[in-house]
CSV table of C-alpha atoms in Angstrom, one decimal:
chain,number,residue,atom,x,y,z
A,16,MET,CA,-82.3,-4.3,-172.1
A,17,ASN,CA,-83.8,-7.8,-172.3
A,18,VAL,CA,-81.2,-10.2,-173.9
A,19,THR,CA,-82.0,-13.5,-175.6
A,20,GLN,CA,-79.4,-15.8,-177.0
A,21,ILE,CA,-80.0,-18.4,-179.6
A,22,THR,CA,-77.2,-20.9,-179.9
A,23,HIS,CA,-76.2,-24.4,-181.1
A,24,HIS,CA,-76.6,-27.4,-178.8
A,25,ASP,CA,-73.0,-28.5,-178.7
A,26,LEU,CA,-69.8,-27.6,-176.8
A,27,ASP,CA,-69.1,-24.5,-178.9
A,28,GLY,CA,-72.8,-23.3,-178.6
A,29,TYR,CA,-72.7,-23.7,-174.8
A,30,GLY,CA,-69.2,-22.2,-174.7
A,31,ALA,CA,-70.5,-19.2,-176.4
A,32,SER,CA,-73.5,-18.9,-174.0
A,33,THR,CA,-71.1,-19.2,-171.1
A,34,VAL,CA,-69.0,-16.4,-172.4
A,35,VAL,CA,-71.9,-14.1,-173.2
A,36,GLY,CA,-73.3,-14.7,-169.7
A,37,GLN,CA,-70.1,-13.3,-168.2
A,38,PHE,CA,-70.6,-10.0,-169.9
A,39,ALA,CA,-74.4,-9.6,-170.2
A,40,ASP,CA,-77.4,-10.5,-168.2
A,41,VAL,CA,-79.1,-13.0,-170.5
A,42,SER,CA,-82.7,-13.5,-169.7
A,43,ARG,CA,-83.3,-16.5,-171.9
A,44,ILE,CA,-81.1,-19.0,-173.9
A,45,VAL,CA,-82.6,-21.1,-176.7
A,46,HIS,CA,-80.5,-24.1,-177.7
A,47,VAL,CA,-81.0,-25.5,-181.2
A,48,PRO,CA,-79.8,-29.1,-181.6
A,49,ARG,CA,-80.5,-29.3,-185.3
A,50,TYR,CA,-80.1,-26.7,-188.0
A,51,SER,CA,-83.5,-27.8,-189.3
A,52,ASP,CA,-85.0,-26.5,-186.1
A,53,VAL,CA,-83.7,-22.9,-186.6
A,54,GLY,CA,-86.6,-21.9,-188.8
A,55,PRO,CA,-89.4,-22.4,-186.2
A,56,VAL,CA,-87.3,-20.8,-183.5
A,57,VAL,CA,-86.5,-17.6,-185.4
A,58,GLU,CA,-90.0,-17.3,-186.8
A,59,ALA,CA,-91.4,-17.4,-183.2
A,60,GLU,CA,-88.8,-14.8,-182.1
A,61,LEU,CA,-89.7,-12.4,-185.0
A,62,LYS,CA,-93.4,-12.6,-184.1
A,63,ARG,CA,-92.6,-12.0,-180.4
A,64,LEU,CA,-90.3,-9.0,-181.2
A,65,GLY,CA,-93.0,-7.4,-183.4
A,66,LYS,CA,-95.3,-7.2,-180.3
A,67,VAL,CA,-92.7,-5.8,-177.9
A,68,SER,CA,-92.8,-2.1,-177.4
A,69,VAL,CA,-89.3,-1.7,-175.8
A,70,PRO,CA,-86.0,-2.6,-177.6
A,71,GLU,CA,-84.5,-6.0,-177.0
A,72,MET,CA,-81.2,-7.7,-178.1
A,73,ILE,CA,-80.9,-11.1,-179.8
A,74,VAL,CA,-77.5,-12.7,-179.8
A,75,MET,CA,-77.2,-15.6,-182.3
A,76,THR,CA,-74.1,-17.8,-182.0
A,77,ASP,CA,-72.8,-20.9,-183.9
A,78,LEU,CA,-76.0,-21.6,-185.7
A,79,GLY,CA,-74.7,-22.1,-189.3
A,80,LEU,CA,-76.8,-19.7,-191.3
A,81,GLU,CA,-79.0,-21.6,-193.6
A,82,ALA,CA,-81.5,-19.9,-195.9
A,83,VAL,CA,-84.2,-19.6,-193.2
A,84,ALA,CA,-81.8,-17.9,-190.8
A,85,VAL,CA,-80.7,-15.4,-193.5
A,86,SER,CA,-84.3,-14.6,-194.2
A,87,PHE,CA,-84.8,-14.0,-190.5
A,88,ILE,CA,-82.0,-11.5,-190.5
A,89,ARG,CA,-83.5,-9.7,-193.5
A,90,SER,CA,-87.0,-9.7,-191.8
A,91,PHE,CA,-85.4,-8.4,-188.6
A,92,ALA,CA,-84.0,-5.4,-190.5
A,93,ALA,CA,-87.4,-4.8,-192.1
A,94,LEU,CA,-89.1,-5.0,-188.7
A,95,ASN,CA,-86.6,-2.4,-187.4
A,96,ARG,CA,-87.3,0.0,-190.3
A,97,ARG,CA,-91.0,0.0,-189.3
A,98,ARG,CA,-90.2,0.9,-185.7
A,99,ASP,CA,-89.3,4.3,-184.2
A,100,GLU,CA,-85.5,4.7,-183.9
A,101,ALA,CA,-85.6,4.7,-180.1
A,102,THR,CA,-87.4,1.3,-180.0
A,103,ARG,CA,-85.4,-0.6,-182.6
A,104,HIS,CA,-84.1,-4.0,-181.6
A,105,ARG,CA,-80.5,-5.1,-181.7
A,106,LEU,CA,-79.2,-8.2,-183.4
A,107,ILE,CA,-75.7,-9.7,-183.1
A,108,VAL,CA,-74.9,-12.7,-185.2
A,109,LEU,CA,-71.5,-14.5,-184.6
A,110,ASP,CA,-70.8,-17.5,-186.8
A,111,HIS,CA,-67.8,-19.3,-188.3
A,112,HIS,CA,-69.3,-21.7,-190.9
A,113,ALA,CA,-68.1,-21.4,-194.5
A,114,SER,CA,-71.6,-22.3,-195.7
A,115,SER,CA,-73.0,-19.3,-193.9
A,116,VAL,CA,-71.1,-17.0,-196.3
A,117,ASP,CA,-72.6,-18.9,-199.3
A,118,GLN,CA,-76.1,-18.6,-197.9
A,119,LEU,CA,-75.7,-14.9,-197.2
A,120,ARG,CA,-74.5,-14.3,-200.8
A,121,GLU,CA,-77.4,-16.3,-202.1
A,122,GLN,CA,-79.6,-13.6,-200.7
A,123,LYS,CA,-77.6,-10.8,-202.1
A,124,LEU,CA,-75.6,-9.9,-199.0
A,125,GLU,CA,-71.9,-9.5,-199.8
A,126,PRO,CA,-69.1,-9.6,-197.2
A,127,HIS,CA,-66.9,-6.7,-196.2
A,128,PRO,CA,-63.6,-7.0,-194.3
A,129,LEU,CA,-63.5,-5.8,-190.8
A,130,PRO,CA,-60.3,-3.6,-190.6
A,131,GLU,CA,-59.9,-4.0,-186.8
A,132,ALA,CA,-60.2,-7.8,-187.1
A,133,PRO,CA,-58.3,-9.4,-190.0
A,134,GLY,CA,-60.1,-12.5,-191.4
A,135,VAL,CA,-63.5,-11.4,-190.1
A,136,GLN,CA,-66.2,-10.8,-192.7
A,137,ARG,CA,-69.0,-8.4,-191.9
A,138,PHE,CA,-72.4,-8.3,-193.7
A,139,ASP,CA,-74.1,-4.9,-193.9
A,140,LEU,CA,-77.9,-4.7,-193.5
A,141,ASP,CA,-78.0,-0.9,-193.6
A,142,ASP,CA,-78.9,-0.9,-189.9
A,143,PRO,CA,-76.3,0.0,-187.2
A,144,ASN,CA,-78.4,-2.2,-184.8
A,145,ILE,CA,-77.6,-5.3,-186.8
A,146,VAL,CA,-74.1,-6.8,-186.8
A,147,VAL,CA,-73.4,-10.0,-188.7
A,148,LEU,CA,-69.8,-11.4,-188.4
A,149,ILE,CA,-68.4,-14.6,-190.0
A,150,ASP,CA,-64.9,-15.7,-189.0
A,151,GLU,CA,-64.0,-19.1,-190.4
A,152,SER,CA,-60.7,-19.2,-188.4
A,153,HIS,CA,-62.3,-18.9,-184.9
A,154,CYS,CA,-65.0,-20.8,-183.2
A,155,ALA,CA,-68.2,-19.1,-181.9
A,156,THR,CA,-66.9,-19.2,-178.3
A,157,ARG,CA,-63.8,-17.3,-179.2
A,158,MET,CA,-65.8,-14.9,-181.3
A,159,ALA,CA,-68.2,-14.2,-178.4
A,160,TYR,CA,-65.1,-13.4,-176.3
A,161,GLU,CA,-63.3,-11.3,-178.8
A,162,HIS,CA,-66.3,-9.3,-179.9
A,163,ARG,CA,-67.9,-8.9,-176.5
A,164,SER,CA,-68.1,-5.1,-176.9
A,165,LEU,CA,-71.0,-5.7,-179.3
A,166,TYR,CA,-73.3,-7.1,-176.7
A,167,ALA,CA,-71.8,-6.5,-173.3
A,168,THR,CA,-74.0,-4.7,-170.8
A,169,ARG,CA,-71.5,-4.7,-168.0
A,170,ALA,CA,-67.7,-4.2,-167.8
A,171,ALA,CA,-65.4,-7.2,-167.2
A,172,GLY,CA,-61.7,-7.5,-167.5
A,173,GLU,CA,-59.5,-10.3,-168.8
A,174,ASP,CA,-60.3,-13.6,-167.0
A,175,PRO,CA,-57.7,-16.4,-167.2
A,176,ILE,CA,-60.3,-19.1,-166.5
A,177,LEU,CA,-62.5,-17.8,-169.3
A,178,GLY,CA,-59.4,-17.6,-171.5
A,179,ALA,CA,-58.6,-21.3,-170.8
A,180,LEU,CA,-62.1,-22.2,-171.7
A,181,VAL,CA,-62.0,-20.2,-175.0
A,182,THR,CA,-58.7,-21.7,-176.0
A,183,ALA,CA,-59.7,-25.3,-175.4
A,184,VAL,CA,-63.1,-25.0,-177.2
A,185,ASP,CA,-61.4,-23.2,-180.1
A,186,ALA,CA,-58.9,-26.0,-180.5
A,187,VAL,CA,-61.3,-28.9,-180.5
A,188,ASP,CA,-64.1,-27.2,-182.4
A,189,LEU,CA,-61.8,-26.4,-185.3
A,190,TRP,CA,-60.2,-29.8,-185.0
A,191,ARG,CA,-56.7,-28.3,-184.6
A,192,LYS,CA,-54.8,-31.4,-183.5
A,193,ASP,CA,-51.6,-29.5,-184.0
A,194,ARG,CA,-52.4,-27.3,-181.0
A,195,PRO,CA,-51.3,-28.4,-177.5
A,196,GLU,CA,-54.7,-27.4,-176.2
A,197,PHE,CA,-56.5,-29.9,-178.4
A,198,ARG,CA,-56.3,-32.7,-175.8
A,199,ALA,CA,-57.7,-30.4,-173.2
A,200,GLY,CA,-60.5,-29.4,-175.5
A,201,ALA,CA,-61.3,-33.1,-176.3
A,202,SER,CA,-61.6,-33.9,-172.6
A,203,LEU,CA,-63.8,-30.8,-172.1
A,204,ASP,CA,-66.0,-32.0,-175.0
A,205,GLU,CA,-66.4,-35.5,-173.4
A,206,ILE,CA,-67.4,-34.0,-170.1
A,207,PHE,CA,-69.8,-31.7,-171.8
A,208,TRP,CA,-71.7,-34.5,-173.6
A,209,ASP,CA,-71.7,-36.7,-170.5
A,210,ASN,CA,-73.4,-34.0,-168.4
A,211,VAL,CA,-75.4,-31.6,-170.7
A,212,SER,CA,-78.7,-33.4,-170.5
A,213,ASN,CA,-78.7,-36.2,-167.9
A,214,LEU,CA,-78.7,-34.1,-164.7
A,215,VAL,CA,-80.3,-30.7,-165.2
A,216,PRO,CA,-82.4,-30.9,-168.4
A,217,ILE,CA,-83.1,-28.1,-170.8
A,218,GLY,CA,-86.2,-26.2,-169.6
A,219,HIS,CA,-85.2,-26.1,-166.0
A,220,PRO,CA,-84.0,-22.7,-164.7
A,221,TRP,CA,-80.7,-24.3,-163.5
A,222,HIS,CA,-79.8,-25.9,-166.8
A,223,ASP,CA,-77.6,-23.2,-168.4
A,224,ARG,CA,-76.2,-22.1,-165.1
A,225,PHE,CA,-75.2,-25.7,-164.3
A,226,VAL,CA,-73.5,-26.4,-167.6
A,227,SER,CA,-71.7,-23.1,-167.5
A,228,ASP,CA,-70.5,-23.6,-163.9
A,229,LEU,CA,-69.3,-27.1,-164.9
A,230,LEU,CA,-67.4,-25.8,-168.0
A,231,LEU,CA,-65.8,-23.0,-166.0
A,232,GLY,CA,-64.8,-25.5,-163.3
A,233,VAL,CA,-63.1,-27.7,-165.8
A,234,ALA,CA,-61.5,-24.6,-167.4
A,235,ARG,CA,-60.1,-23.7,-163.9
A,236,LEU,CA,-58.4,-27.2,-163.8
A,237,LEU,CA,-57.1,-26.7,-167.3
A,238,GLY,CA,-55.6,-23.4,-166.3
A,239,ASP,CA,-53.8,-25.1,-163.4
A,240,GLY,CA,-52.3,-27.6,-165.9
A,241,ALA,CA,-54.5,-30.6,-165.1
A,242,THR,CA,-54.2,-33.5,-167.6
A,243,PRO,CA,-57.3,-35.1,-169.2
A,244,ALA,CA,-57.1,-38.0,-166.8
A,245,MET,CA,-56.9,-35.7,-163.8
A,246,ILE,CA,-59.9,-33.7,-165.0
A,247,GLU,CA,-61.9,-36.8,-165.5
A,248,GLY,CA,-61.3,-37.8,-161.9
A,249,GLN,CA,-62.4,-34.5,-160.6
A,250,VAL,CA,-65.7,-34.2,-162.5
A,251,GLY,CA,-67.8,-35.9,-159.7
A,252,ALA,CA,-66.4,-33.5,-157.1
A,253,LEU,CA,-67.1,-30.5,-159.4
A,254,ARG,CA,-70.7,-31.5,-159.8
A,255,THR,CA,-71.2,-32.1,-156.1
A,256,ALA,CA,-69.7,-28.7,-155.3
A,257,ILE,CA,-72.0,-27.0,-157.8
A,258,VAL,CA,-75.1,-28.7,-156.4
A,259,ASP,CA,-74.0,-28.0,-152.9
A,260,ARG,CA,-74.0,-24.3,-153.7
A,261,TYR,CA,-77.4,-24.5,-155.4
A,262,LEU,CA,-79.0,-26.4,-152.5
A,263,ALA,CA,-77.3,-24.6,-149.7
A,264,ASP,CA,-80.6,-23.1,-148.4
A,265,ASP,CA,-82.8,-26.1,-149.2
A,266,ALA,CA,-83.9,-27.6,-145.9
A,267,GLY,CA,-85.1,-30.8,-147.6
A,268,ASP,CA,-81.8,-31.6,-149.3
A,269,ASP,CA,-80.2,-34.9,-148.3
A,270,ARG,CA,-76.4,-34.9,-148.9
A,271,THR,CA,-76.2,-38.6,-148.3
A,272,LEU,CA,-77.8,-39.2,-151.8
A,273,THR,CA,-76.1,-39.1,-155.1
A,274,THR,CA,-76.0,-35.9,-157.1
A,275,ARG,CA,-78.5,-37.3,-159.6
A,276,MET,CA,-80.9,-38.3,-156.8
A,277,ARG,CA,-80.6,-34.8,-155.2
A,278,ILE,CA,-81.3,-33.1,-158.4
A,279,ALA,CA,-84.2,-35.4,-159.2
A,280,ARG,CA,-86.0,-34.2,-156.1
A,281,VAL,CA,-85.6,-30.6,-157.3
A,282,LEU,CA,-86.9,-31.5,-160.8
A,283,ALA,CA,-89.9,-33.3,-159.3
A,284,ARG,CA,-91.3,-30.1,-157.8
A,285,SER,CA,-90.4,-27.9,-160.7
A,286,ASP,CA,-92.4,-26.6,-163.6
A,287,LEU,CA,-90.5,-28.9,-166.0
A,288,PHE,CA,-93.7,-31.1,-166.4
A,289,HIS,CA,-96.7,-29.5,-168.0
A,290,PRO,CA,-100.3,-30.8,-167.5
A,291,LEU,CA,-102.4,-32.1,-170.3
A,292,SER,CA,-106.2,-31.9,-170.2
A,293,ASP,CA,-106.6,-35.3,-168.5
A,294,GLY,CA,-104.1,-34.5,-165.8
A,295,THR,CA,-101.1,-36.3,-167.4
A,296,LEU,CA,-97.9,-34.4,-166.7
A,297,MET,CA,-95.7,-34.2,-169.8
A,298,SER,CA,-92.0,-33.3,-170.2
A,299,PHE,CA,-89.9,-32.9,-173.3
A,300,GLY,CA,-86.4,-34.2,-174.1
A,301,LEU,CA,-85.5,-35.7,-170.7
A,302,ASP,CA,-82.8,-38.2,-170.4
A,303,SER,CA,-84.4,-41.6,-169.8
A,304,GLY,CA,-82.7,-42.2,-166.5
A,305,THR,CA,-83.7,-38.8,-165.2
A,306,PHE,CA,-87.3,-39.3,-166.4
A,307,GLN,CA,-87.5,-42.6,-164.6
A,308,ARG,CA,-86.4,-41.1,-161.3
A,309,VAL,CA,-88.4,-37.9,-161.5
A,310,SER,CA,-91.6,-39.4,-162.8
A,311,ASP,CA,-91.6,-41.9,-159.8
A,312,LEU,CA,-91.1,-39.0,-157.4
A,313,ILE,CA,-93.9,-37.0,-159.0
A,314,MET,CA,-96.4,-39.9,-158.6
A,315,GLU,CA,-95.3,-40.7,-155.1
A,316,GLY,CA,-95.9,-37.0,-154.2
A,317,GLY,CA,-99.4,-37.2,-155.7
A,318,ARG,CA,-98.9,-34.6,-158.4
A,319,ALA,CA,-100.1,-37.0,-161.1
A,320,THR,CA,-101.0,-40.6,-161.7
A,321,ARG,CA,-99.6,-40.7,-165.2
A,322,VAL,CA,-96.4,-39.0,-166.5
A,323,LEU,CA,-95.2,-38.8,-170.1
A,324,ASN,CA,-91.8,-37.8,-171.7
A,325,VAL,CA,-91.4,-37.1,-175.4
A,326,GLN,CA,-88.0,-37.1,-177.1
A,327,ARG,CA,-87.1,-34.9,-180.1
A,328,ALA,CA,-86.8,-38.0,-182.2
A,329,GLY,CA,-90.5,-38.7,-181.4
A,330,SER,CA,-90.1,-41.6,-179.0
A,331,MET,CA,-92.6,-41.5,-176.0
A,332,SER,CA,-92.3,-43.0,-172.5
A,333,PHE,CA,-95.4,-43.4,-170.3
A,334,ARG,CA,-95.2,-44.1,-166.5
A,335,SER,CA,-98.2,-44.5,-164.2
A,336,ASN,CA,-99.3,-45.8,-160.8
A,337,ASN,CA,-102.9,-46.7,-161.8
A,338,GLU,CA,-102.2,-49.0,-164.8
A,339,THR,CA,-103.0,-46.3,-167.5
A,340,ALA,CA,-99.5,-46.1,-169.1
A,341,LEU,CA,-100.2,-48.8,-171.5
A,342,ASP,CA,-103.6,-47.3,-172.5
A,343,GLY,CA,-101.8,-44.1,-173.4
A,344,ALA,CA,-99.0,-45.8,-175.3
A,345,ARG,CA,-101.5,-47.8,-177.4
A,346,ARG,CA,-102.9,-44.5,-178.8
A,347,PHE,CA,-99.4,-44.0,-180.3
A,348,ARG,CA,-98.8,-47.4,-181.8
A,349,GLY,CA,-97.0,-48.5,-178.7
A,350,GLY,CA,-97.0,-51.2,-176.1
A,351,GLY,CA,-95.3,-52.4,-172.9
A,352,HIS,CA,-96.4,-52.9,-169.3
A,353,LYS,CA,-99.5,-51.5,-167.6
A,354,ASP,CA,-97.5,-48.9,-165.7
A,355,ALA,CA,-94.5,-48.5,-168.0
A,356,ALA,CA,-95.0,-48.3,-171.8
A,357,GLY,CA,-93.7,-46.5,-174.8
A,358,GLY,CA,-94.9,-45.2,-178.2
A,359,LYS,CA,-94.0,-43.0,-181.1
A,360,LEU,CA,-95.3,-39.6,-182.3
A,361,THR,CA,-97.3,-39.9,-185.5
A,362,SER,CA,-95.3,-37.2,-187.3
A,363,GLY,CA,-92.0,-38.8,-186.2
A,364,THR,CA,-90.3,-35.8,-184.5
A,365,ALA,CA,-90.9,-32.8,-182.4
A,366,PHE,CA,-88.8,-29.6,-182.2
A,367,SER,CA,-90.1,-28.2,-178.9
A,368,LEU,CA,-92.3,-28.8,-175.9
A,369,ALA,CA,-95.1,-26.8,-177.5
A,370,ASP,CA,-94.8,-28.8,-180.7
A,371,ALA,CA,-94.9,-32.1,-178.8
A,372,MET,CA,-97.9,-31.0,-176.7
A,373,ALA,CA,-99.8,-29.9,-179.8
A,374,GLN,CA,-99.2,-33.4,-181.3
A,375,VAL,CA,-99.9,-35.4,-178.2
A,376,GLU,CA,-103.1,-33.7,-176.8
A,377,PRO,CA,-105.5,-34.4,-179.6
A,378,VAL,CA,-104.5,-38.1,-179.8
A,379,LEU,CA,-104.3,-38.8,-176.1
A,380,ASN,CA,-107.4,-36.8,-175.3
A,381,PRO,CA,-109.5,-36.5,-178.5
A,382,PRO,CA,-112.4,-34.1,-178.3
A,383,ALA,CA,-115.9,-35.5,-178.0
A,384,PRO,CA,-117.7,-35.8,-181.3
A,385,ASP,CA,-120.0,-32.9,-182.2
A,386,PRO,CA,-123.5,-34.3,-182.7
A,387,ALA,CA,-124.3,-31.5,-185.1
A,388,ALA,CA,-121.5,-32.7,-187.4
A,389,SER,CA,-123.2,-36.1,-187.9
A,390,PRO,CA,-124.8,-36.6,-191.3
A,391,PHE,CA,-127.8,-38.0,-189.4
A,392,ALA,CA,-128.2,-34.8,-187.3
A,393,ALA,CA,-130.9,-33.5,-189.7
A,394,LEU,CA,-132.9,-36.6,-189.0
A,395,LYS,CA,-133.0,-35.9,-185.3
A,396,ASN,CA,-136.5,-35.2,-184.0
A,397,TRP,CA,-137.8,-35.9,-187.6
A,398,LYS,CA,-141.1,-37.6,-187.7
A,399,GLY,CA,-142.3,-39.3,-190.9
């Protein structure tokens, strides 16, 4: 069964995706940085699922169920009712936000206690394929671990490394300073934010694998009793070891370079950059340092003469080797140098690559005017 996970873009969200990945083969993970972005994400999923003939499973973790998410759950149930029983999709929702309970009640869904798990509230959609659990006393990472039987596609026993990760994330996400694991969780959180986007960005096939391997590597150190300072000192070695494994069969890899330089070479030949109609290659949400290195490698390799990166907040960075970066930036109220310039999306923000491309393309490459649309078209070839 094809499995998609939709999760929050923070330590708990990635902790939950790391746990789920240990028990199920997840084909795609969607990270949602802002709760306001949940709506477009789940709407797209609902449309996609309506066209799929075979059953799939969606696992939602740590999203904070706002009204649009609850509406999606109801629409998911309605979609299932229209499908044959053998082709109905499965939905697992694991959340721990108190506001989620309020939003579910707003849409006439009342909680029921889960006898086998005290403190857990279950919301019934009259569909055995849909499970919605809210547990305010445990983070999503712990919920994913404790309720793995709901989504697991393969058997796996107790894992002390995974247990150390779950315990640390649970302590820091719930801000339980009274727990001895809180300091470990805080160091894990620092390492997560320092590495989640500046090396292997979202959109590259290695992204979730890299973050999960790093979190599990830190969890192994935690299990061995390492202090936060000891862990901080080992992060570089952990990252190098991970990249060494990934590039073990890459004849072009140069181990004399830094980890970031080595990964930049991989990114430069990946599908992370998407072509616009004029040949400009565009990426979305890249760390500025990564974009600088990768865009330079792309242009050196001849893949493009102009490269663009758009951030979620709407800021735009153009790079070129033919003095066209500034021309592009000027179309977005920007400025800068001929080969390095920046601008801003007209709408102010973008929630995905597709959204950003839809906003950039018509401004950067406006369609030629249609002569037939001119008010003077009727006068063409007219003779008085």
